PDB file of C-alpha atoms and ligand atoms in Angstrom:
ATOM      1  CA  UNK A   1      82.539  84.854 104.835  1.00  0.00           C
ATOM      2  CA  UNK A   2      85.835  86.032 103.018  1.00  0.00           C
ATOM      3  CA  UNK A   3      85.501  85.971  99.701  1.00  0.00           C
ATOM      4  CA  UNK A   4      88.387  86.880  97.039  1.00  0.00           C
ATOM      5  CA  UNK A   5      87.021  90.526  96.854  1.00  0.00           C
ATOM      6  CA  UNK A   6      88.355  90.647 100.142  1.00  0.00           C
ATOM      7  CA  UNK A   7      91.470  89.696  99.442  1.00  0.00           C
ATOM      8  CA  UNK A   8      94.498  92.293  98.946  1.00  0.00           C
ATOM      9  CA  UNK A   9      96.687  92.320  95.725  1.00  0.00           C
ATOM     10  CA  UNK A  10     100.061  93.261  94.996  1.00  0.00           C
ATOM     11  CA  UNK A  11     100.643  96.745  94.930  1.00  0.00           C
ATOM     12  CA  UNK A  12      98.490  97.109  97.937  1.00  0.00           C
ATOM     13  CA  UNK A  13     100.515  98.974 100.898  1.00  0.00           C
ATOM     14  CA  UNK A  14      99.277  96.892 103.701  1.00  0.00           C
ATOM     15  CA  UNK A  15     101.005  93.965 101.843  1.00  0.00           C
ATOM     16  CA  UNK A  16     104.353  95.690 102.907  1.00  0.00           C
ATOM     17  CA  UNK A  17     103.693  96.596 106.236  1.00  0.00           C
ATOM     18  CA  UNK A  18     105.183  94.958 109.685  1.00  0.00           C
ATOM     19  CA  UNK A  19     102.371  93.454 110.732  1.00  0.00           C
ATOM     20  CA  UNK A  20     101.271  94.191 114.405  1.00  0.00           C
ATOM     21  CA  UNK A  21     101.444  91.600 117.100  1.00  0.00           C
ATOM     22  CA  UNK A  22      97.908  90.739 118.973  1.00  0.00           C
ATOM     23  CA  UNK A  23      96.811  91.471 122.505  1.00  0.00           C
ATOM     24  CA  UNK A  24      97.152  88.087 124.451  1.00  0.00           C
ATOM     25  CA  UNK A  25      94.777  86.411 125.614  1.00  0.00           C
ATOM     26  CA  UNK A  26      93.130  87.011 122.238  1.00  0.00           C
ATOM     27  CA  UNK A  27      90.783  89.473 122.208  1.00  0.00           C
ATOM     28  CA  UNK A  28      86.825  88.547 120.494  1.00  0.00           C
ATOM     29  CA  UNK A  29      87.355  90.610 117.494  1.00  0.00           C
ATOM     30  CA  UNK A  30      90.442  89.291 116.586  1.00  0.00           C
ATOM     31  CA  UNK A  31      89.146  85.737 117.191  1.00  0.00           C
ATOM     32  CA  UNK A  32      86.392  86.119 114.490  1.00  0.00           C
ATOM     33  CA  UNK A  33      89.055  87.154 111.882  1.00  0.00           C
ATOM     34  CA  UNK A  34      91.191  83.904 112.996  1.00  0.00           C
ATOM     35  CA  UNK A  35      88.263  82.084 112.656  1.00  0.00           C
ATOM     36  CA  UNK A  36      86.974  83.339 109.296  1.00  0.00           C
ATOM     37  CA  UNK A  37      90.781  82.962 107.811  1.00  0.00           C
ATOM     38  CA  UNK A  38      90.660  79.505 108.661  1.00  0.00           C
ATOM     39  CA  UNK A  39      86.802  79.135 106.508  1.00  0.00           C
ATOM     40  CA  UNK A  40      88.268  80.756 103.888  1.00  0.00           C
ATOM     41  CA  UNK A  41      90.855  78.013 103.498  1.00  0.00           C
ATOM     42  CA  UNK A  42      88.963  75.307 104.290  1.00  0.00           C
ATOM     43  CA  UNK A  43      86.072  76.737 101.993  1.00  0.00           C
ATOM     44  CA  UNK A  44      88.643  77.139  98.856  1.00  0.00           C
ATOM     45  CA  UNK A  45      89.602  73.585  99.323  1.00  0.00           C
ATOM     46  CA  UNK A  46      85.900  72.468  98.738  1.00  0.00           C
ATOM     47  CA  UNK A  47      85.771  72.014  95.371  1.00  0.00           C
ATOM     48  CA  UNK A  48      82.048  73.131  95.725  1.00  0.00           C
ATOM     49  CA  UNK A  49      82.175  75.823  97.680  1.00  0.00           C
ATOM     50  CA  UNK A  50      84.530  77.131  95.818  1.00  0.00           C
ATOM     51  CA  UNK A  51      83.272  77.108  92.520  1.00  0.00           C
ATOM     52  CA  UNK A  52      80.135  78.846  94.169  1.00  0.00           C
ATOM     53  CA  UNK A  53      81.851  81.649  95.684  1.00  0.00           C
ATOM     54  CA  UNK A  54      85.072  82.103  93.042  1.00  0.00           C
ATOM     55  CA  UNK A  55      87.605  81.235  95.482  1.00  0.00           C
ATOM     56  CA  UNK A  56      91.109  80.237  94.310  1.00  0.00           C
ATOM     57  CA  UNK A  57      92.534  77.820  96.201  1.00  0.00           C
ATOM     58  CA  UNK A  58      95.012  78.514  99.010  1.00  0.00           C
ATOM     59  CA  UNK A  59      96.449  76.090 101.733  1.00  0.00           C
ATOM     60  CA  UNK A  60      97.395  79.313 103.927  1.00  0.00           C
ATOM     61  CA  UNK A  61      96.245  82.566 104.380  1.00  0.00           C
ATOM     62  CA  UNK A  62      97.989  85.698 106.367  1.00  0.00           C
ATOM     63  CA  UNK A  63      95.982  88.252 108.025  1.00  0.00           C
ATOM     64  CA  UNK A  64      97.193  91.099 106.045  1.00  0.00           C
ATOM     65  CA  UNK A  65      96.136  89.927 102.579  1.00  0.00           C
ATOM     66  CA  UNK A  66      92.535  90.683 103.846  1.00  0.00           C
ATOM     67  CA  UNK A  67      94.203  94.219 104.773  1.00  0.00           C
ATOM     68  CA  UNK A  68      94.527  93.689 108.602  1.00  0.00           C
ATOM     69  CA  UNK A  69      98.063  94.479 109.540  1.00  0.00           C
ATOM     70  CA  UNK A  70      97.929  91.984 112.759  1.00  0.00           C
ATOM     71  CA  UNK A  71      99.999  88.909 113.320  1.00  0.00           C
ATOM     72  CA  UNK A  72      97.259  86.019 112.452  1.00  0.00           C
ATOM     73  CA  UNK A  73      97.792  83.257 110.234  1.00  0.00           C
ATOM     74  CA  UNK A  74      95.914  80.279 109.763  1.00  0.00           C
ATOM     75  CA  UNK A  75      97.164  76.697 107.564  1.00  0.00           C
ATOM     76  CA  UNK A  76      95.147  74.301 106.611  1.00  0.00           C
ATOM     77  CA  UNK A  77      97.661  71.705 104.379  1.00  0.00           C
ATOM     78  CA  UNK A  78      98.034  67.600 103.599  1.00  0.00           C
ATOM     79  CA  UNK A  79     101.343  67.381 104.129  1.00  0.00           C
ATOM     80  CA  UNK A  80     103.761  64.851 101.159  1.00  0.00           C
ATOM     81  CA  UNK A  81     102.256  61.426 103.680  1.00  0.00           C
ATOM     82  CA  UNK A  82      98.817  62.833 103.303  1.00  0.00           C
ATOM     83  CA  UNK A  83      98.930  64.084 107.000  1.00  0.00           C
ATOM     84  CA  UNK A  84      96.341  67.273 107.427  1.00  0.00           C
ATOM     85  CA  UNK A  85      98.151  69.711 109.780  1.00  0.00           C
ATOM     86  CA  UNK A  86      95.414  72.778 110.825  1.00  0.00           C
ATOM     87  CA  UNK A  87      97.069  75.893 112.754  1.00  0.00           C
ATOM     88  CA  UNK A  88      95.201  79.241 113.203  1.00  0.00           C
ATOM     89  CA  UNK A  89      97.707  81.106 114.802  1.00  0.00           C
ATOM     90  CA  UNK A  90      98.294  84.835 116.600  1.00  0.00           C
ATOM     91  CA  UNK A  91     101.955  85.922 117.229  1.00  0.00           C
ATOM     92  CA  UNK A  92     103.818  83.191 115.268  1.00  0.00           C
ATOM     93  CA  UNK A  93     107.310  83.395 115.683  1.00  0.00           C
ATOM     94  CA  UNK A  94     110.352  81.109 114.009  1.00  0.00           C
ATOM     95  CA  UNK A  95     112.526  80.696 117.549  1.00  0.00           C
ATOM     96  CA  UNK A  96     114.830  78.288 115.382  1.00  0.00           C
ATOM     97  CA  UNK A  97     115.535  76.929 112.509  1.00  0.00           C
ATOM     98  CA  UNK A  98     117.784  74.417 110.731  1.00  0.00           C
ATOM     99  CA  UNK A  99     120.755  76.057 108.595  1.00  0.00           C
ATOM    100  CA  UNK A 100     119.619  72.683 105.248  1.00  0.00           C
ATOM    101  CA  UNK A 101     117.177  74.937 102.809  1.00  0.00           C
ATOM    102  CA  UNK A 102     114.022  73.899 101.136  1.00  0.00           C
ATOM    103  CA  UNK A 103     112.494  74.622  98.100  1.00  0.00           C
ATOM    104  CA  UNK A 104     108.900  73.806  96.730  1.00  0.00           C
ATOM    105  CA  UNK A 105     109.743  72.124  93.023  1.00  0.00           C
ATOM    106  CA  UNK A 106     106.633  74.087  91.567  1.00  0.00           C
ATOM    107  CA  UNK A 107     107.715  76.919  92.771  1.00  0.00           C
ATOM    108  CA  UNK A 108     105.822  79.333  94.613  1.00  0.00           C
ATOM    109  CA  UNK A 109     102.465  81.611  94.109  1.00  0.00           C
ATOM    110  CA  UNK A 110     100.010  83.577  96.753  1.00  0.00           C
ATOM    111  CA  UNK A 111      96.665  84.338  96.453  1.00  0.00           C
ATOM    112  CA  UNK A 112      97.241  88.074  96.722  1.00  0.00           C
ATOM    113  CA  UNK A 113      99.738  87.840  93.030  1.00  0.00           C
ATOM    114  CA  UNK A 114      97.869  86.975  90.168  1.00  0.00           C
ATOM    115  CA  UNK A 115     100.247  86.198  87.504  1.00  0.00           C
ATOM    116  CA  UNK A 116     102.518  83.179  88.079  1.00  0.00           C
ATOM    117  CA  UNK A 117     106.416  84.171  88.866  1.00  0.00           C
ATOM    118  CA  UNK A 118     108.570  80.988  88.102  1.00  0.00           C
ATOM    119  CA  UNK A 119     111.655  81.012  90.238  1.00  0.00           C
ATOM    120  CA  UNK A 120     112.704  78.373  93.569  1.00  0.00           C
ATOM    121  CA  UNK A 121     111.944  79.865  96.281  1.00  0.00           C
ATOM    122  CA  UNK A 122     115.036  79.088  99.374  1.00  0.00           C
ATOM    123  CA  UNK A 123     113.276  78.458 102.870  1.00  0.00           C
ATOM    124  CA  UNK A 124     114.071  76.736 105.640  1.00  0.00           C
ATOM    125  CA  UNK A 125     113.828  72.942 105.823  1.00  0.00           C
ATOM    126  CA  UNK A 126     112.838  72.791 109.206  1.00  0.00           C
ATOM    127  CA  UNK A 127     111.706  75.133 111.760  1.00  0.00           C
ATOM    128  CA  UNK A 128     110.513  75.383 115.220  1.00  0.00           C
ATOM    129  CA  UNK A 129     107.322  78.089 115.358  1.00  0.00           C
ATOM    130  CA  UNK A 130     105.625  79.460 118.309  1.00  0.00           C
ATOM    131  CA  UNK A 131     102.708  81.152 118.983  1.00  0.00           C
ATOM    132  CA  UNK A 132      99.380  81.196 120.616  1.00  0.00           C
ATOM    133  CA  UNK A 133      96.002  79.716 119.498  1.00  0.00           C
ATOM    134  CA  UNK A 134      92.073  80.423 119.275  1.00  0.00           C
ATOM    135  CA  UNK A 135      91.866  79.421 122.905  1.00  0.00           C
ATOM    136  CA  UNK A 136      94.397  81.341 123.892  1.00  0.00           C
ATOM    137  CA  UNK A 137      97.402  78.436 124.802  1.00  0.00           C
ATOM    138  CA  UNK A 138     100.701  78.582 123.406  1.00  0.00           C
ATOM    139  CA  UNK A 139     102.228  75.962 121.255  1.00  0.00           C
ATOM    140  CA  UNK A 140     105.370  75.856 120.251  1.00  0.00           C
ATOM    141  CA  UNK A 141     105.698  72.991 117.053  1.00  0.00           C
ATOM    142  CA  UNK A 142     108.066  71.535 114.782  1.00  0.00           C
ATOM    143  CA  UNK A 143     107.649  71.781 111.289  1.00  0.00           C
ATOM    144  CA  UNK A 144     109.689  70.351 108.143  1.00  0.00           C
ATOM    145  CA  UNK A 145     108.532  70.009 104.178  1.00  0.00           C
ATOM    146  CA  UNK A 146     105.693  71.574 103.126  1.00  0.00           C
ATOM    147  CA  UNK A 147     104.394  72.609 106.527  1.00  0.00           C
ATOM    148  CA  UNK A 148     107.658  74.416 107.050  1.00  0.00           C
ATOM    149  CA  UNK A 149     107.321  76.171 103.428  1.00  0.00           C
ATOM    150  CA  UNK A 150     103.661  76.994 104.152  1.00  0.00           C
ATOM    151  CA  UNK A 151     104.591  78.721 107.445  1.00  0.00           C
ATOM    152  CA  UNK A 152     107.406  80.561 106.623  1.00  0.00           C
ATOM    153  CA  UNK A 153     105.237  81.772 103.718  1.00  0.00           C
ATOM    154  CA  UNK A 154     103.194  82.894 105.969  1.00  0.00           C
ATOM    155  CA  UNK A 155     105.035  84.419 108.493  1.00  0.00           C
ATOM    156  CA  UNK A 156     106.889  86.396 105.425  1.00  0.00           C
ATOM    157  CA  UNK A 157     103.409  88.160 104.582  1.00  0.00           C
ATOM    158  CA  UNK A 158     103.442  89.518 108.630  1.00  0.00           C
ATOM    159  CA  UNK A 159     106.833  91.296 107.922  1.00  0.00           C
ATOM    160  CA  UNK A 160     105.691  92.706 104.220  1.00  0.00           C
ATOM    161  CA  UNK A 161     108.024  89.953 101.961  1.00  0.00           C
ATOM    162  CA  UNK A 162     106.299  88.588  99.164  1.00  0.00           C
ATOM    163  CA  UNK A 163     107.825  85.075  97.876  1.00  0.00           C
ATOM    164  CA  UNK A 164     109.402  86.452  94.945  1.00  0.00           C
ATOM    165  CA  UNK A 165     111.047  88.663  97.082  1.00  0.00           C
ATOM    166  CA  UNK A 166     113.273  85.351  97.828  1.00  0.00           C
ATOM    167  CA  UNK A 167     113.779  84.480  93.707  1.00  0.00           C
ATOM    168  CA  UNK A 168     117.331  85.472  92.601  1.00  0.00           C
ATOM    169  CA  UNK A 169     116.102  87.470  89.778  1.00  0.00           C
ATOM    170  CA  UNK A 170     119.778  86.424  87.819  1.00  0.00           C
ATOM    171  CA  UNK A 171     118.535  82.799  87.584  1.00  0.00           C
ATOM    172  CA  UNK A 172     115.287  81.853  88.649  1.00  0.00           C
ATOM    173  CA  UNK A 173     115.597  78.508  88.239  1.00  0.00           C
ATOM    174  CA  UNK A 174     118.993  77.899  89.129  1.00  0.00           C
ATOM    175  CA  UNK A 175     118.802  74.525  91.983  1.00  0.00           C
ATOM    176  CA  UNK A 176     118.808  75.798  95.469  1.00  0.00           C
ATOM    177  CA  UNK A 177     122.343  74.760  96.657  1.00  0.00           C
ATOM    178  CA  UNK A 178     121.890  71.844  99.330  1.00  0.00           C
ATOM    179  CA  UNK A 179     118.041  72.176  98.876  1.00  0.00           C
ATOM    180  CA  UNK A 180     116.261  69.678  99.734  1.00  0.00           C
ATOM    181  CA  UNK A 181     113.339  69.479  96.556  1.00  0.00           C
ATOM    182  CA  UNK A 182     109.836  69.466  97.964  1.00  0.00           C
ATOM    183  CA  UNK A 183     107.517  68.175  95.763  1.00  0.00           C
ATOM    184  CA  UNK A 184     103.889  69.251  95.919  1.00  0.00           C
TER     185      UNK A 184
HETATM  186  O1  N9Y B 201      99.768  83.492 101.849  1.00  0.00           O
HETATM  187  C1  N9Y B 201      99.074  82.564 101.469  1.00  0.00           C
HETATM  188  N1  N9Y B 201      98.772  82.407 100.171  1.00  0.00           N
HETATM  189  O2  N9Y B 201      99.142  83.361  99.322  1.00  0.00           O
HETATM  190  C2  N9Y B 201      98.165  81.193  99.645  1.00  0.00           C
HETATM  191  C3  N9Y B 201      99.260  80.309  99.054  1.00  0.00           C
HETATM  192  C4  N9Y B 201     100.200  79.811 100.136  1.00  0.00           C
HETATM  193  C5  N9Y B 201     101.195  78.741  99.645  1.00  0.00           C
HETATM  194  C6  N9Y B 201     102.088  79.180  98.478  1.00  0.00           C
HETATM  195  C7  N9Y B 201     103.347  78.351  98.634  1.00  0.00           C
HETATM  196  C8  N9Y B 201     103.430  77.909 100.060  1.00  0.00           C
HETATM  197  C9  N9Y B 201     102.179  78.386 100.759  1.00  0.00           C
HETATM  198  C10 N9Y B 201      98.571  79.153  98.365  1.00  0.00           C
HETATM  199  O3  N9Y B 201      98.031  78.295  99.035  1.00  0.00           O
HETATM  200  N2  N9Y B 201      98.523  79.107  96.988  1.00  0.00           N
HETATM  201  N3  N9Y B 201      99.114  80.075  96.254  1.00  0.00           N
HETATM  202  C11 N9Y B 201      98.459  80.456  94.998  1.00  0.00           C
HETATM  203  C12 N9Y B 201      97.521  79.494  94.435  1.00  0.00           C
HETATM  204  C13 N9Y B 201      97.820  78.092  94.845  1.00  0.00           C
HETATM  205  C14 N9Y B 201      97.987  77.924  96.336  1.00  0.00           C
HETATM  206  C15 N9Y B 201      98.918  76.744  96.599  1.00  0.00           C
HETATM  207  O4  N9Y B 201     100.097  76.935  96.622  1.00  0.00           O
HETATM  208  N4  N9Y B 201      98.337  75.565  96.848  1.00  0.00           N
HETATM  209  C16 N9Y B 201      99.010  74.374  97.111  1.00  0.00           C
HETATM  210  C17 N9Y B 201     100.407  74.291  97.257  1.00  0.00           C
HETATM  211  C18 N9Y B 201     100.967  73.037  97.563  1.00  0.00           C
HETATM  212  C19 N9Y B 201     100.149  71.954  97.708  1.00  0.00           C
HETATM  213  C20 N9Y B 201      98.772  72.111  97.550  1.00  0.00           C
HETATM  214  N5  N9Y B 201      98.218  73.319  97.253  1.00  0.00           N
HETATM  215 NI1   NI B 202     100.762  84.484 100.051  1.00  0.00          NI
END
C-alpha cells in the first residue's frame, strides 16, 4: 500500500516534469499503480486507517507525487450536495472549459507541500475532462465546483504546476475577479 513515505515533496524534480501519457488499452503494471492511488485516497479518508498508517488526508492524488512521471490520476471527493464522485483516470485531458473562474475559499494545499501557502487559487468553474479508465473505456465527463478544482489540481501535477504556482504572489488574497467562491 502507499504510504506517505512514498509520497514526493516539493523540491523533488519529478514534481516538475511533463508527465508521460499511458499505453492504451492500459497496460497491467500501470493498472496496479491506478489501483493503489485510488487505496491511498480512500485509505486517508478512513479516519482509522489513517491514523494507523500516518496518512494525511487527500481527496486526489496524481501519479507523479509517488515519483511516476505517467498521466494517472485518481479522485475520490463528496462534492458541496454530499455527492461522492470516484475517477481513476489515465490520459486525462481538459477538451473545454468555461471562460467563469473558481476558487476554493480555503484556499489550496497538496499532499506533496508541507507548509500551508495562503493565497486563492483561479481555476476553472467548469470543465469537460476526458480520458480512459481501469477497464480501459473512455469517458468523457462534466465537472463544476469542487470536482472541477480537484481535477484541474490534478491534471496541473501531470504538467509539473504546483497550486501556488497559480497565487499572484502581489496579493494572495485579493478576490478572484468573477470567481465564483467554493466553499469546502
Ligand atoms: O494532488 C493531490 N493532492 O495534493 C491532495 C490534495 C488535493 C486537493 C487540494 C485542493 C484541491 C484538490 C488534497 O486532497 N489535500 N491537500 C492537502 C491536505 C488536505 C487535502 C484537501 O484539500 N482535502 C479536502 C479539500 C476539500 C474538501 C475536503 N478535503
Ligand atoms: Ni497536489
Amino acid at each position: 500500500m502507499i504510504t506517505m513515505e512514498d509520497i514526493i515533496r516539493d523540491g523533488h524534480p519529478t514534481l516538475r516534469e511533463i508527465a508521460k501519457e499511458v499505453p492504451t488499452p492500459p497496460l497491467e503494471e500501470d493498472k496496479q499503480i491506478l489501483a493503489s492511488m485510488m487505496e491511498y485516497i480512500k485509505n486517508s479518508q478512513d479516519p482509522e486507517i489513517a491514523k494507523k498508517y500516518g496518512l494525511r488526508s487527500g481527496i486526489g492524488l496524481a501519479a507523479p507525487q509517488i515519483n511516476v512521471a505517467k498521466r494517472m490520476i485518481a479522485i475520490h471527493v463528496h462534492d458541496e450536495k454530499g455527492v461522492l464522485h470516484s475517477y481513476a483516470l489515465f490520459n486525462p485531458k481538459i477538451v473545454s472549459h468555461s471562460v467563469e473562474k473558481s476558487y476554493l475559499t480555503s484556499g489550496e494545499g497538496c499532499l506533496s507541500v508541507d507548509e500551508a501557502i495562503p493565497g486563492y487559487v483561479p481555476r476553472y468553474a467548469r470543465i469537460t475532462v476526458k480520458g480512459i479508465t481501469l477497464d480501459g473505456n473512455e469517458v468523457k465527463l462534466r465537472a463544476k465546483g469542487l470536482l472541477a478544482i480537484v481535477f484541474q489540481h490534478e491534471i496541473d501535477h501531470l504538467n509539473g504546476v504546483m497550486f501556488y504556482d497559480h497565487i499572484d504572489q502581489q496579493n494572495p488574497l485579493k478576490p478572484i475577479e468573477n470567481g465564483l467562491p467554493i466553499e469546502r
